[in-house]
């Protein structure tokens, strides 16, 4: 899911962020099932830094804007000519060096929570091809799409927040996807989440995933 990006502790320059955001967007323009975000991740020396309450502010001579940060640390950067021209500054409400900006591809979430499995397979192929073209060709040599990860928050009281996500087809009754506590990405930079895994080889090739519980993000599994 990761996109190659410069690992600055903070991006002070909006122009820097603007150019990087446009770079990543190039690889989603013809891949309609995936999206690209900039993502704030804890630095190596601040692994326990919390995303809770994290805010990003864009400030310039005439620019004042709060930019939303979602529960995965992802940011949809606005494309603002005025902020670019004055090279506005991006600031976090955290001490410098606790977080760095990178990029993240993910599969687009559906508002109705219904995912055709054939479309999920196509989305996985779109995502791995975008990664290869944007900087990870060598790292992904020999890799192929093996499944989809539906990522949920890691709650302390799991009995109060059961994840409802299942596979359904025309033949059998709905079956829940297996859920585990794990690191959902290619490294442990974001810590652990609950991950509902749809592994292609374990399920029929046709059907739907019904995510009654809305995921924070949807990623991919390669092997």
PDB file of C-alpha atoms in Angstrom:
ATOM      1  CA  UNK A   1       0.000   0.000   0.000  1.00  0.00           C
ATOM      2  CA  UNK A   2       2.884   2.365   0.548  1.00  0.00           C
ATOM      3  CA  UNK A   3       3.967   4.963  -1.999  1.00  0.00           C
ATOM      4  CA  UNK A   4       7.617   5.933  -2.237  1.00  0.00           C
ATOM      5  CA  UNK A   5       8.089   9.417  -0.776  1.00  0.00           C
ATOM      6  CA  UNK A   6      10.599  11.664   0.920  1.00  0.00           C
ATOM      7  CA  UNK A   7      10.663  10.998   4.650  1.00  0.00           C
ATOM      8  CA  UNK A   8      10.836  14.479   6.107  1.00  0.00           C
ATOM      9  CA  UNK A   9       9.861  14.722   9.772  1.00  0.00           C
ATOM     10  CA  UNK A  10       7.467  17.501   8.776  1.00  0.00           C
ATOM     11  CA  UNK A  11       6.745  19.188   5.489  1.00  0.00           C
ATOM     12  CA  UNK A  12       7.141  22.891   6.089  1.00  0.00           C
ATOM     13  CA  UNK A  13       6.673  23.753   2.438  1.00  0.00           C
ATOM     14  CA  UNK A  14       3.235  23.550   0.843  1.00  0.00           C
ATOM     15  CA  UNK A  15       4.900  23.594  -2.591  1.00  0.00           C
ATOM     16  CA  UNK A  16       6.836  20.465  -1.661  1.00  0.00           C
ATOM     17  CA  UNK A  17       3.652  18.734  -0.540  1.00  0.00           C
ATOM     18  CA  UNK A  18       1.708  19.974  -3.585  1.00  0.00           C
ATOM     19  CA  UNK A  19       4.247  18.549  -6.033  1.00  0.00           C
ATOM     20  CA  UNK A  20       4.427  15.207  -4.231  1.00  0.00           C
ATOM     21  CA  UNK A  21       0.633  14.951  -4.077  1.00  0.00           C
ATOM     22  CA  UNK A  22       0.369  15.605  -7.819  1.00  0.00           C
ATOM     23  CA  UNK A  23       3.052  12.975  -8.455  1.00  0.00           C
ATOM     24  CA  UNK A  24       1.054  10.290  -6.664  1.00  0.00           C
ATOM     25  CA  UNK A  25      -2.249  11.390  -8.210  1.00  0.00           C
ATOM     26  CA  UNK A  26      -0.786  10.660 -11.641  1.00  0.00           C
ATOM     27  CA  UNK A  27      -1.004   6.946 -10.913  1.00  0.00           C
ATOM     28  CA  UNK A  28      -4.652   6.944  -9.834  1.00  0.00           C
ATOM     29  CA  UNK A  29      -6.124   8.973 -12.701  1.00  0.00           C
ATOM     30  CA  UNK A  30      -6.608   5.876 -14.873  1.00  0.00           C
ATOM     31  CA  UNK A  31      -7.158   3.463 -11.960  1.00  0.00           C
ATOM     32  CA  UNK A  32     -10.674   4.279 -10.727  1.00  0.00           C
ATOM     33  CA  UNK A  33     -10.826   1.710  -7.920  1.00  0.00           C
ATOM     34  CA  UNK A  34      -7.906   3.104  -5.890  1.00  0.00           C
ATOM     35  CA  UNK A  35      -6.937   6.409  -4.288  1.00  0.00           C
ATOM     36  CA  UNK A  36      -3.799   8.145  -3.072  1.00  0.00           C
ATOM     37  CA  UNK A  37      -3.356  10.137   0.122  1.00  0.00           C
ATOM     38  CA  UNK A  38      -0.491  11.702   1.950  1.00  0.00           C
ATOM     39  CA  UNK A  39      -0.112   9.994   5.315  1.00  0.00           C
ATOM     40  CA  UNK A  40       1.357  11.105   8.618  1.00  0.00           C
ATOM     41  CA  UNK A  41       3.295   8.302  10.270  1.00  0.00           C
ATOM     42  CA  UNK A  42       5.136   8.195  13.610  1.00  0.00           C
ATOM     43  CA  UNK A  43       8.899   8.593  13.219  1.00  0.00           C
ATOM     44  CA  UNK A  44      11.249   5.793  14.230  1.00  0.00           C
ATOM     45  CA  UNK A  45      12.102   7.594  17.473  1.00  0.00           C
ATOM     46  CA  UNK A  46       8.434   8.227  18.321  1.00  0.00           C
ATOM     47  CA  UNK A  47       6.693   4.907  17.634  1.00  0.00           C
ATOM     48  CA  UNK A  48       4.202   5.473  20.444  1.00  0.00           C
ATOM     49  CA  UNK A  49       3.097   8.881  19.144  1.00  0.00           C
ATOM     50  CA  UNK A  50      -0.686   8.893  18.966  1.00  0.00           C
ATOM     51  CA  UNK A  51      -2.750   9.935  15.965  1.00  0.00           C
ATOM     52  CA  UNK A  52      -5.574  10.992  18.275  1.00  0.00           C
ATOM     53  CA  UNK A  53      -6.236  14.711  17.986  1.00  0.00           C
ATOM     54  CA  UNK A  54      -3.645  15.167  15.255  1.00  0.00           C
ATOM     55  CA  UNK A  55      -4.298  18.343  13.250  1.00  0.00           C
ATOM     56  CA  UNK A  56      -2.614  19.894  10.241  1.00  0.00           C
ATOM     57  CA  UNK A  57      -2.728  23.630   9.570  1.00  0.00           C
ATOM     58  CA  UNK A  58      -1.868  25.449   6.363  1.00  0.00           C
ATOM     59  CA  UNK A  59      -0.678  29.000   7.049  1.00  0.00           C
ATOM     60  CA  UNK A  60       0.491  31.713   4.667  1.00  0.00           C
ATOM     61  CA  UNK A  61       0.324  35.439   4.133  1.00  0.00           C
ATOM     62  CA  UNK A  62      -3.324  35.191   3.066  1.00  0.00           C
ATOM     63  CA  UNK A  63      -3.961  31.490   3.668  1.00  0.00           C
ATOM     64  CA  UNK A  64      -5.422  29.999   6.859  1.00  0.00           C
ATOM     65  CA  UNK A  65      -6.811  26.499   6.617  1.00  0.00           C
ATOM     66  CA  UNK A  66      -7.217  23.472   8.886  1.00  0.00           C
ATOM     67  CA  UNK A  67      -6.772  20.222   6.944  1.00  0.00           C
ATOM     68  CA  UNK A  68      -8.512  17.085   8.180  1.00  0.00           C
ATOM     69  CA  UNK A  69      -6.422  14.101   9.269  1.00  0.00           C
ATOM     70  CA  UNK A  70      -8.345  10.808   9.306  1.00  0.00           C
ATOM     71  CA  UNK A  71      -7.992   7.913  11.762  1.00  0.00           C
ATOM     72  CA  UNK A  72      -5.240   6.373   9.614  1.00  0.00           C
ATOM     73  CA  UNK A  73      -3.250   9.618   9.503  1.00  0.00           C
ATOM     74  CA  UNK A  74      -4.262  10.215   5.891  1.00  0.00           C
ATOM     75  CA  UNK A  75      -4.613  13.713   4.437  1.00  0.00           C
ATOM     76  CA  UNK A  76      -6.410  14.882   1.307  1.00  0.00           C
ATOM     77  CA  UNK A  77      -4.318  17.897   0.395  1.00  0.00           C
ATOM     78  CA  UNK A  78      -6.273  20.794  -1.199  1.00  0.00           C
ATOM     79  CA  UNK A  79      -4.845  22.132  -4.440  1.00  0.00           C
ATOM     80  CA  UNK A  80      -4.681  25.891  -3.816  1.00  0.00           C
ATOM     81  CA  UNK A  81      -2.916  28.259  -6.227  1.00  0.00           C
ATOM     82  CA  UNK A  82      -2.712  31.048  -3.660  1.00  0.00           C
ATOM     83  CA  UNK A  83      -1.090  28.800  -1.060  1.00  0.00           C
ATOM     84  CA  UNK A  84       1.333  27.528  -3.728  1.00  0.00           C
ATOM     85  CA  UNK A  85       2.270  31.040  -4.895  1.00  0.00           C
ATOM     86  CA  UNK A  86       3.027  32.238  -1.377  1.00  0.00           C
ATOM     87  CA  UNK A  87       4.565  28.879  -0.398  1.00  0.00           C
ATOM     88  CA  UNK A  88       2.412  28.551   2.697  1.00  0.00           C
ATOM     89  CA  UNK A  89       3.626  26.485   5.641  1.00  0.00           C
ATOM     90  CA  UNK A  90       2.198  23.154   6.840  1.00  0.00           C
ATOM     91  CA  UNK A  91       2.283  22.763  10.616  1.00  0.00           C
ATOM     92  CA  UNK A  92       1.337  19.890  12.902  1.00  0.00           C
ATOM     93  CA  UNK A  93       0.092  20.323  16.448  1.00  0.00           C
ATOM     94  CA  UNK A  94       2.920  18.075  17.615  1.00  0.00           C
ATOM     95  CA  UNK A  95       6.605  18.605  18.483  1.00  0.00           C
ATOM     96  CA  UNK A  96       8.810  18.593  15.412  1.00  0.00           C
ATOM     97  CA  UNK A  97      10.184  15.203  14.449  1.00  0.00           C
ATOM     98  CA  UNK A  98       7.416  13.025  15.881  1.00  0.00           C
ATOM     99  CA  UNK A  99       5.804  12.402  12.480  1.00  0.00           C
ATOM    100  CA  UNK A 100       6.855  12.241   8.865  1.00  0.00           C
ATOM    101  CA  UNK A 101       4.853  12.482   5.656  1.00  0.00           C
ATOM    102  CA  UNK A 102       4.824   9.614   3.234  1.00  0.00           C
ATOM    103  CA  UNK A 103       2.225   8.458   0.734  1.00  0.00           C
ATOM    104  CA  UNK A 104      -0.355   5.717   0.802  1.00  0.00           C
ATOM    105  CA  UNK A 105      -2.389   4.008  -1.887  1.00  0.00           C
ATOM    106  CA  UNK A 106      -5.569   2.289  -0.776  1.00  0.00           C
ATOM    107  CA  UNK A 107      -8.705   0.831  -2.310  1.00  0.00           C
ATOM    108  CA  UNK A 108     -11.661   3.221  -2.390  1.00  0.00           C
ATOM    109  CA  UNK A 109     -14.275   2.556   0.272  1.00  0.00           C
ATOM    110  CA  UNK A 110     -17.897   2.192  -0.803  1.00  0.00           C
ATOM    111  CA  UNK A 111     -20.611   4.052   1.082  1.00  0.00           C
ATOM    112  CA  UNK A 112     -22.988   1.082   0.863  1.00  0.00           C
ATOM    113  CA  UNK A 113     -20.343  -1.333   2.181  1.00  0.00           C
ATOM    114  CA  UNK A 114     -20.960  -3.852  -0.620  1.00  0.00           C
ATOM    115  CA  UNK A 115     -17.914  -5.028  -2.587  1.00  0.00           C
ATOM    116  CA  UNK A 116     -18.106  -7.420  -5.521  1.00  0.00           C
ATOM    117  CA  UNK A 117     -15.163  -9.800  -5.185  1.00  0.00           C
ATOM    118  CA  UNK A 118     -14.319  -9.531  -8.888  1.00  0.00           C
ATOM    119  CA  UNK A 119     -14.016  -5.765  -8.428  1.00  0.00           C
ATOM    120  CA  UNK A 120     -11.791  -6.256  -5.372  1.00  0.00           C
ATOM    121  CA  UNK A 121      -9.463  -8.431  -7.438  1.00  0.00           C
ATOM    122  CA  UNK A 122      -9.326  -5.693 -10.082  1.00  0.00           C
ATOM    123  CA  UNK A 123      -8.661  -3.081  -7.401  1.00  0.00           C
ATOM    124  CA  UNK A 124      -5.747  -5.128  -6.062  1.00  0.00           C
ATOM    125  CA  UNK A 125      -4.251  -5.337  -9.554  1.00  0.00           C
ATOM    126  CA  UNK A 126      -4.658  -1.586 -10.009  1.00  0.00           C
ATOM    127  CA  UNK A 127      -2.939  -0.914  -6.704  1.00  0.00           C
ATOM    128  CA  UNK A 128       0.063  -3.178  -7.241  1.00  0.00           C
ATOM    129  CA  UNK A 129       0.577  -1.773 -10.742  1.00  0.00           C
ATOM    130  CA  UNK A 130       0.455   1.795  -9.385  1.00  0.00           C
ATOM    131  CA  UNK A 131       3.064   0.893  -6.776  1.00  0.00           C
ATOM    132  CA  UNK A 132       5.340  -0.646  -9.399  1.00  0.00           C
ATOM    133  CA  UNK A 133       5.122   2.369 -11.696  1.00  0.00           C
ATOM    134  CA  UNK A 134       5.630   4.927  -8.916  1.00  0.00           C
ATOM    135  CA  UNK A 135       8.763   3.518  -7.349  1.00  0.00           C
ATOM    136  CA  UNK A 136       8.517  -0.031  -6.020  1.00  0.00           C
ATOM    137  CA  UNK A 137       9.145  -2.110  -9.121  1.00  0.00           C
ATOM    138  CA  UNK A 138      12.176  -3.918  -7.689  1.00  0.00           C
ATOM    139  CA  UNK A 139      10.598  -4.529  -4.293  1.00  0.00           C
ATOM    140  CA  UNK A 140       7.530  -6.092  -5.928  1.00  0.00           C
ATOM    141  CA  UNK A 141       9.337  -8.425  -8.327  1.00  0.00           C
ATOM    142  CA  UNK A 142       7.610 -11.793  -8.204  1.00  0.00           C
ATOM    143  CA  UNK A 143       4.757 -10.509  -6.042  1.00  0.00           C
ATOM    144  CA  UNK A 144       1.137 -11.056  -6.959  1.00  0.00           C
ATOM    145  CA  UNK A 145      -2.226 -10.107  -5.483  1.00  0.00           C
ATOM    146  CA  UNK A 146      -3.331 -12.588  -2.834  1.00  0.00           C
ATOM    147  CA  UNK A 147      -6.104 -10.806  -0.962  1.00  0.00           C
ATOM    148  CA  UNK A 148      -7.719  -7.725   0.528  1.00  0.00           C
ATOM    149  CA  UNK A 149      -7.361  -6.261   4.026  1.00  0.00           C
ATOM    150  CA  UNK A 150     -10.245  -4.400   5.656  1.00  0.00           C
ATOM    151  CA  UNK A 151      -8.675  -2.322   8.426  1.00  0.00           C
ATOM    152  CA  UNK A 152     -10.436  -1.369  11.666  1.00  0.00           C
ATOM    153  CA  UNK A 153      -9.486   0.432  14.855  1.00  0.00           C
ATOM    154  CA  UNK A 154      -7.903  -1.566  17.660  1.00  0.00           C
ATOM    155  CA  UNK A 155     -10.290  -1.095  20.596  1.00  0.00           C
ATOM    156  CA  UNK A 156      -9.491  -2.068  24.169  1.00  0.00           C
ATOM    157  CA  UNK A 157     -12.921  -3.573  24.760  1.00  0.00           C
ATOM    158  CA  UNK A 158     -13.476  -5.814  21.764  1.00  0.00           C
ATOM    159  CA  UNK A 159     -16.818  -7.103  23.069  1.00  0.00           C
ATOM    160  CA  UNK A 160     -18.308  -3.633  22.574  1.00  0.00           C
ATOM    161  CA  UNK A 161     -17.175  -3.296  18.974  1.00  0.00           C
ATOM    162  CA  UNK A 162     -17.666  -6.545  17.082  1.00  0.00           C
ATOM    163  CA  UNK A 163     -16.736  -6.195  13.435  1.00  0.00           C
ATOM    164  CA  UNK A 164     -19.530  -7.169  11.057  1.00  0.00           C
ATOM    165  CA  UNK A 165     -18.055  -8.138   7.681  1.00  0.00           C
ATOM    166  CA  UNK A 166     -18.943 -11.257   5.744  1.00  0.00           C
ATOM    167  CA  UNK A 167     -18.664 -13.095   2.439  1.00  0.00           C
ATOM    168  CA  UNK A 168     -21.895 -13.915   0.647  1.00  0.00           C
ATOM    169  CA  UNK A 169     -22.691 -15.812  -2.522  1.00  0.00           C
ATOM    170  CA  UNK A 170     -25.802 -17.343  -4.088  1.00  0.00           C
ATOM    171  CA  UNK A 171     -25.122 -20.849  -2.744  1.00  0.00           C
ATOM    172  CA  UNK A 172     -24.200 -20.654   0.944  1.00  0.00           C
ATOM    173  CA  UNK A 173     -25.186 -18.647   3.983  1.00  0.00           C
ATOM    174  CA  UNK A 174     -23.074 -15.556   4.829  1.00  0.00           C
ATOM    175  CA  UNK A 175     -19.735 -16.370   6.441  1.00  0.00           C
ATOM    176  CA  UNK A 176     -17.759 -13.910   8.546  1.00  0.00           C
ATOM    177  CA  UNK A 177     -14.264 -12.971   7.436  1.00  0.00           C
ATOM    178  CA  UNK A 178     -11.485 -13.885   9.889  1.00  0.00           C
ATOM    179  CA  UNK A 179     -10.298 -10.953  12.002  1.00  0.00           C
ATOM    180  CA  UNK A 180      -6.905 -10.648  13.691  1.00  0.00           C
ATOM    181  CA  UNK A 181      -4.880  -8.021  15.531  1.00  0.00           C
ATOM    182  CA  UNK A 182      -1.873  -7.252  13.365  1.00  0.00           C
ATOM    183  CA  UNK A 183       0.118  -4.587  11.561  1.00  0.00           C
ATOM    184  CA  UNK A 184      -1.885  -3.987   8.385  1.00  0.00           C
ATOM    185  CA  UNK A 185       0.883  -2.460   6.291  1.00  0.00           C
ATOM    186  CA  UNK A 186       4.268  -3.545   4.966  1.00  0.00           C
ATOM    187  CA  UNK A 187       5.999  -2.390   8.142  1.00  0.00           C
ATOM    188  CA  UNK A 188       5.043  -1.622  11.740  1.00  0.00           C
ATOM    189  CA  UNK A 189       5.193   2.173  11.448  1.00  0.00           C
ATOM    190  CA  UNK A 190       1.452   2.552  12.131  1.00  0.00           C
ATOM    191  CA  UNK A 191       1.188  -0.031  14.904  1.00  0.00           C
ATOM    192  CA  UNK A 192      -1.526  -2.659  15.200  1.00  0.00           C
ATOM    193  CA  UNK A 193      -5.112  -2.601  13.996  1.00  0.00           C
ATOM    194  CA  UNK A 194      -7.824  -5.185  13.606  1.00  0.00           C
ATOM    195  CA  UNK A 195      -7.717  -6.612  10.104  1.00  0.00           C
ATOM    196  CA  UNK A 196     -10.478  -8.604   8.400  1.00  0.00           C
ATOM    197  CA  UNK A 197      -8.758 -10.623   5.690  1.00  0.00           C
ATOM    198  CA  UNK A 198     -10.317 -11.752   2.433  1.00  0.00           C
ATOM    199  CA  UNK A 199      -7.720 -14.111   0.967  1.00  0.00           C
ATOM    200  CA  UNK A 200      -8.573 -15.005  -2.621  1.00  0.00           C
ATOM    201  CA  UNK A 201      -7.463 -18.641  -2.373  1.00  0.00           C
ATOM    202  CA  UNK A 202      -9.717 -19.338   0.642  1.00  0.00           C
ATOM    203  CA  UNK A 203     -13.001 -18.245  -0.882  1.00  0.00           C
ATOM    204  CA  UNK A 204     -15.102 -18.793  -4.036  1.00  0.00           C
ATOM    205  CA  UNK A 205     -14.190 -16.630  -7.028  1.00  0.00           C
ATOM    206  CA  UNK A 206     -17.635 -15.014  -7.193  1.00  0.00           C
ATOM    207  CA  UNK A 207     -19.695 -13.338  -4.513  1.00  0.00           C
ATOM    208  CA  UNK A 208     -19.737 -10.171  -2.447  1.00  0.00           C
ATOM    209  CA  UNK A 209     -18.132  -8.819   0.698  1.00  0.00           C
ATOM    210  CA  UNK A 210     -20.686  -7.080   2.912  1.00  0.00           C
ATOM    211  CA  UNK A 211     -18.948  -4.663   5.286  1.00  0.00           C
ATOM    212  CA  UNK A 212     -21.706  -3.602   7.681  1.00  0.00           C
ATOM    213  CA  UNK A 213     -18.916  -2.213   9.865  1.00  0.00           C
ATOM    214  CA  UNK A 214     -17.249   0.531   7.828  1.00  0.00           C
ATOM    215  CA  UNK A 215     -13.445   0.052   7.615  1.00  0.00           C
ATOM    216  CA  UNK A 216     -10.940   2.830   8.261  1.00  0.00           C
ATOM    217  CA  UNK A 217      -9.108   1.803   5.104  1.00  0.00           C
ATOM    218  CA  UNK A 218      -8.855  -1.056   2.613  1.00  0.00           C
ATOM    219  CA  UNK A 219      -5.471  -2.455   1.654  1.00  0.00           C
ATOM    220  CA  UNK A 220      -3.922  -5.358  -0.168  1.00  0.00           C
ATOM    221  CA  UNK A 221      -2.132  -8.627   0.547  1.00  0.00           C
ATOM    222  CA  UNK A 222       0.651  -9.856  -1.752  1.00  0.00           C
ATOM    223  CA  UNK A 223       2.580 -13.117  -1.864  1.00  0.00           C
TER     224      UNK A 223
END
